[in-house]
C-alpha positions as a printed Julia matrix, in Angstrom:
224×3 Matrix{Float64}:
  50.14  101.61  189.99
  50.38  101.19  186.03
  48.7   103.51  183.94
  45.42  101.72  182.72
  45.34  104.26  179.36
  48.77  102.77  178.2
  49.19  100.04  175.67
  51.66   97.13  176.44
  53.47   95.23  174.15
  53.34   91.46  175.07
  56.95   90.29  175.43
  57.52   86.68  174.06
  58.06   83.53  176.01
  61.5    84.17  178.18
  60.85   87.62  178.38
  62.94   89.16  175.83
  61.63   91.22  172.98
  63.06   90.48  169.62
  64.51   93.39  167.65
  62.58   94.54  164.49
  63.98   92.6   161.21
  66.26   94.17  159.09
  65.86   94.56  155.34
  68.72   93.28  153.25
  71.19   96.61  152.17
  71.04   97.1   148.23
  67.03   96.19  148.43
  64.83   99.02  146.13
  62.82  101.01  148.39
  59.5   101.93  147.2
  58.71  104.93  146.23
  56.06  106.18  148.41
  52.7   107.47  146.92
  53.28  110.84  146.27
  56.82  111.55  146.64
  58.8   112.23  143.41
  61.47  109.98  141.37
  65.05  110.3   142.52
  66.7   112.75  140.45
  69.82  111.08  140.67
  68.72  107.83  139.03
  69.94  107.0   135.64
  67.35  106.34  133.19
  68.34  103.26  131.24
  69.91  103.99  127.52
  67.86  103.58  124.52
  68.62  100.64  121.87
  71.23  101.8   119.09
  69.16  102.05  115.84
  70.98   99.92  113.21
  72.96  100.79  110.88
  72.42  101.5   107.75
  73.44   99.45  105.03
  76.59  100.5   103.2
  76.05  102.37   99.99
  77.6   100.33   96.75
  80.74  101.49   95.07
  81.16  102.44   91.55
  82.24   99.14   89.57
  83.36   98.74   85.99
  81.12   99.2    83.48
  81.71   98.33   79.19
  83.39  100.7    77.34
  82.52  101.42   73.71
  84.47  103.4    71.48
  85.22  103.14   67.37
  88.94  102.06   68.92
  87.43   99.27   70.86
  84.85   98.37   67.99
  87.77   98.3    65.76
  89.83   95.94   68.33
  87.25   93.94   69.41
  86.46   92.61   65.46
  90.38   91.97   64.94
  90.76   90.74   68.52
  87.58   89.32   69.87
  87.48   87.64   73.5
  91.2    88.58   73.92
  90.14   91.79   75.15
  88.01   92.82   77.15
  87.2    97.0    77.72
  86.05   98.59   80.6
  85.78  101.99   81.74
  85.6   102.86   85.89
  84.99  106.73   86.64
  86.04  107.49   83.44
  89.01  105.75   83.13
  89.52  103.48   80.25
  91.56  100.46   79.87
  91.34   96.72   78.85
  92.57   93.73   80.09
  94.03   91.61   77.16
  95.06   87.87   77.31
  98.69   87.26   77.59
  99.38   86.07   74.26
  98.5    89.09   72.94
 101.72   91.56   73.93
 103.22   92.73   72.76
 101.08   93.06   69.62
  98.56   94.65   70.62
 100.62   97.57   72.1
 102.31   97.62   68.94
  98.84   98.18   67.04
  97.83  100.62   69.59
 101.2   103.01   68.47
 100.97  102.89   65.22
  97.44  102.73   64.38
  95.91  103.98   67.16
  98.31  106.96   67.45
  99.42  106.01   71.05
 102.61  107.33   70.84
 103.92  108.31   74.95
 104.13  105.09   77.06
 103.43  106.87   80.37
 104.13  104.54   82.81
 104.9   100.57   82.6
 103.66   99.23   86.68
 102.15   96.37   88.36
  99.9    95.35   91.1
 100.2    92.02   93.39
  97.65   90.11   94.13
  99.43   86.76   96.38
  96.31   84.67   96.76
  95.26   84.82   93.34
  96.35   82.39   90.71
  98.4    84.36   88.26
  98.98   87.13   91.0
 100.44   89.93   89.19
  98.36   92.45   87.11
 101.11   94.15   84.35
  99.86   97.55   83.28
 100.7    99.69   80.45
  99.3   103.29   80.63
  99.02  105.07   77.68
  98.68  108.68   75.97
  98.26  109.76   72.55
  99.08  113.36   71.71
  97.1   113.4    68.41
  94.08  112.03   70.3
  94.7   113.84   73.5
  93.41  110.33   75.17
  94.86  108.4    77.92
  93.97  104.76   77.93
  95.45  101.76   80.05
  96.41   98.15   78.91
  96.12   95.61   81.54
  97.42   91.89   81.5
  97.6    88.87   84.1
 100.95   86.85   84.65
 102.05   83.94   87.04
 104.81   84.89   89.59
 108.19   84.29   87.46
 106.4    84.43   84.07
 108.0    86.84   81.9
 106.48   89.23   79.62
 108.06   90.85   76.34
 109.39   94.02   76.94
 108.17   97.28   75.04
 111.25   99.07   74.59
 110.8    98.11   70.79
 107.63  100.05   70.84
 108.72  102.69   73.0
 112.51  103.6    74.11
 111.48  104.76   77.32
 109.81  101.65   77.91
 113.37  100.77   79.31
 113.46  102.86   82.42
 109.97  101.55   83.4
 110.34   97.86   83.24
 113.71   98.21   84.89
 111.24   99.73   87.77
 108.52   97.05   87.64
 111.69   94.24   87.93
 113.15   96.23   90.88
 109.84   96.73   92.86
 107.59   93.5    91.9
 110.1    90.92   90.27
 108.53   91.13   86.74
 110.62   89.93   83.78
 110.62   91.29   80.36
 111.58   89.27   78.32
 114.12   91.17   75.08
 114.92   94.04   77.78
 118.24   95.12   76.91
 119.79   95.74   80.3
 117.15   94.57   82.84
 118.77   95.45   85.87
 117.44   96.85   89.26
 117.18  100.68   89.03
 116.44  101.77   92.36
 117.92   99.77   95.09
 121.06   97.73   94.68
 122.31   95.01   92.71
 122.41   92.67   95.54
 119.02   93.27   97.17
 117.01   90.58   98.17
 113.23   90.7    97.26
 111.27   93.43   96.16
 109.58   95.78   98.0
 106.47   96.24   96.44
 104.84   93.07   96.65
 102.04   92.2    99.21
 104.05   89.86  100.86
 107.27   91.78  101.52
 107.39   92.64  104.87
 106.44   96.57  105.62
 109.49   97.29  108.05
 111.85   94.39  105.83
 115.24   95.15  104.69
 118.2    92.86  103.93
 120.17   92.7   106.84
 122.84   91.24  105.06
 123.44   93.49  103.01
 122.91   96.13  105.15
 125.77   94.66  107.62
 128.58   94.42  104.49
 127.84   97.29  102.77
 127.33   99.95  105.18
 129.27   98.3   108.5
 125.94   98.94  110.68
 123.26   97.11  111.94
 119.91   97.37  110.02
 117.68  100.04  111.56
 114.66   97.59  111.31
């Protein structure tokens, strides 16, 4: 005989009980009341905070100097001074060298031509900045004279003004292509006669050497 105090649960039509429904795998479980957070869980990460805005560099500011007061009445708009963290120079037009280099020697006591360079810029349209830097003994100043040329336009050479001028623009040939124009042997001075480009423009390649060369003059294949 069936105990009376137990509860039955009513089977469904056919007899067969249906198993309890299973919850999908992955599905959050609640938390129950009480209980406390899983340790484990990773708390989700804070928003970067932005960044802040890049500071401004130091840019070229006028310079002012008797000197410049002095060039800029015989010279006017073909120069144009500038000092950046206390270096002076001034960028004079073209057809002004090489006179004005000549007025800075002899009036201007600028008697040691330091260093005759240049800088290449390709995508500009006369790419190649020429600069003279300058020191005068008597004044114990250094001041640099800065000019703008197309690619292939020559410039006068200073060896007039200053004999060592020479070994200098036979550097700024070899390295950039610059001509000076009245240089008495203007020849390459650090890599050989038949080079092929010059390695100190922007648009020589980094690992580039002549091949050719190379191949006849040493017997070996470039290392490049």
């Amino acid at each position: 005989m069936a105990d009376d105090n137990k509860s039955t649960t009513p089977s469904p039509p056919g007899g067969e009980q249906k198993p309890a429904a299973e919850k999908p795998s992955g599905a959050v479980q609640p938390t129950p009341a009480g209980k406390p957070p899983n340790p484990t869980a990773v708390p989700p990460k804070p928003a970067a905070p932005a960044a802040p805005a890049k500071p401004a560099g130091p840019v070229p500011v006028p310079w002012d100097s008797p000197m410049v007061a002095k060039l800029k009445r015989q010279y006017g708009s073909g120069i144009e001074p500038l000092t950046y963290l206390g270096q002076n120079y001034m960028v004079v037009d073209r057809s002004l060298i090489p006179e004005i280099l000549q007025v800075l020697r002899d009036e201007e006591q600028f008697d040691y031509c330091v260093d005759i360079t240049a800088v290449h810029y390709p995508k500009r349209e006369k790419p190649f900045d020429v600069v003279w830097i300058l020191y005068s003994f008597p004044r114990n100043e250094r001041i640099r004279v800065k000019t703008m040329i197309a690619d292939g336009e020559p410039i006068p050479s200073a060896t007039p003004i200053w004999a060592a001028a020479n070994w200098l623009e036979r550097e700024a040939f070899d390295m950039f292509g610059i001509k000076f124009d009245g240089h008495p042997d203007l020849k390459r001075i650090l890599l050989p006669d038949g080079w092929k480009g010059h390695p100190l423009r922007k648009d020589y390649g980094i690992i580039e050497q002549d091949k050719e060369w190379v191949q006849i003059n040493l017997g070996i294949e470039s290392g490049q």
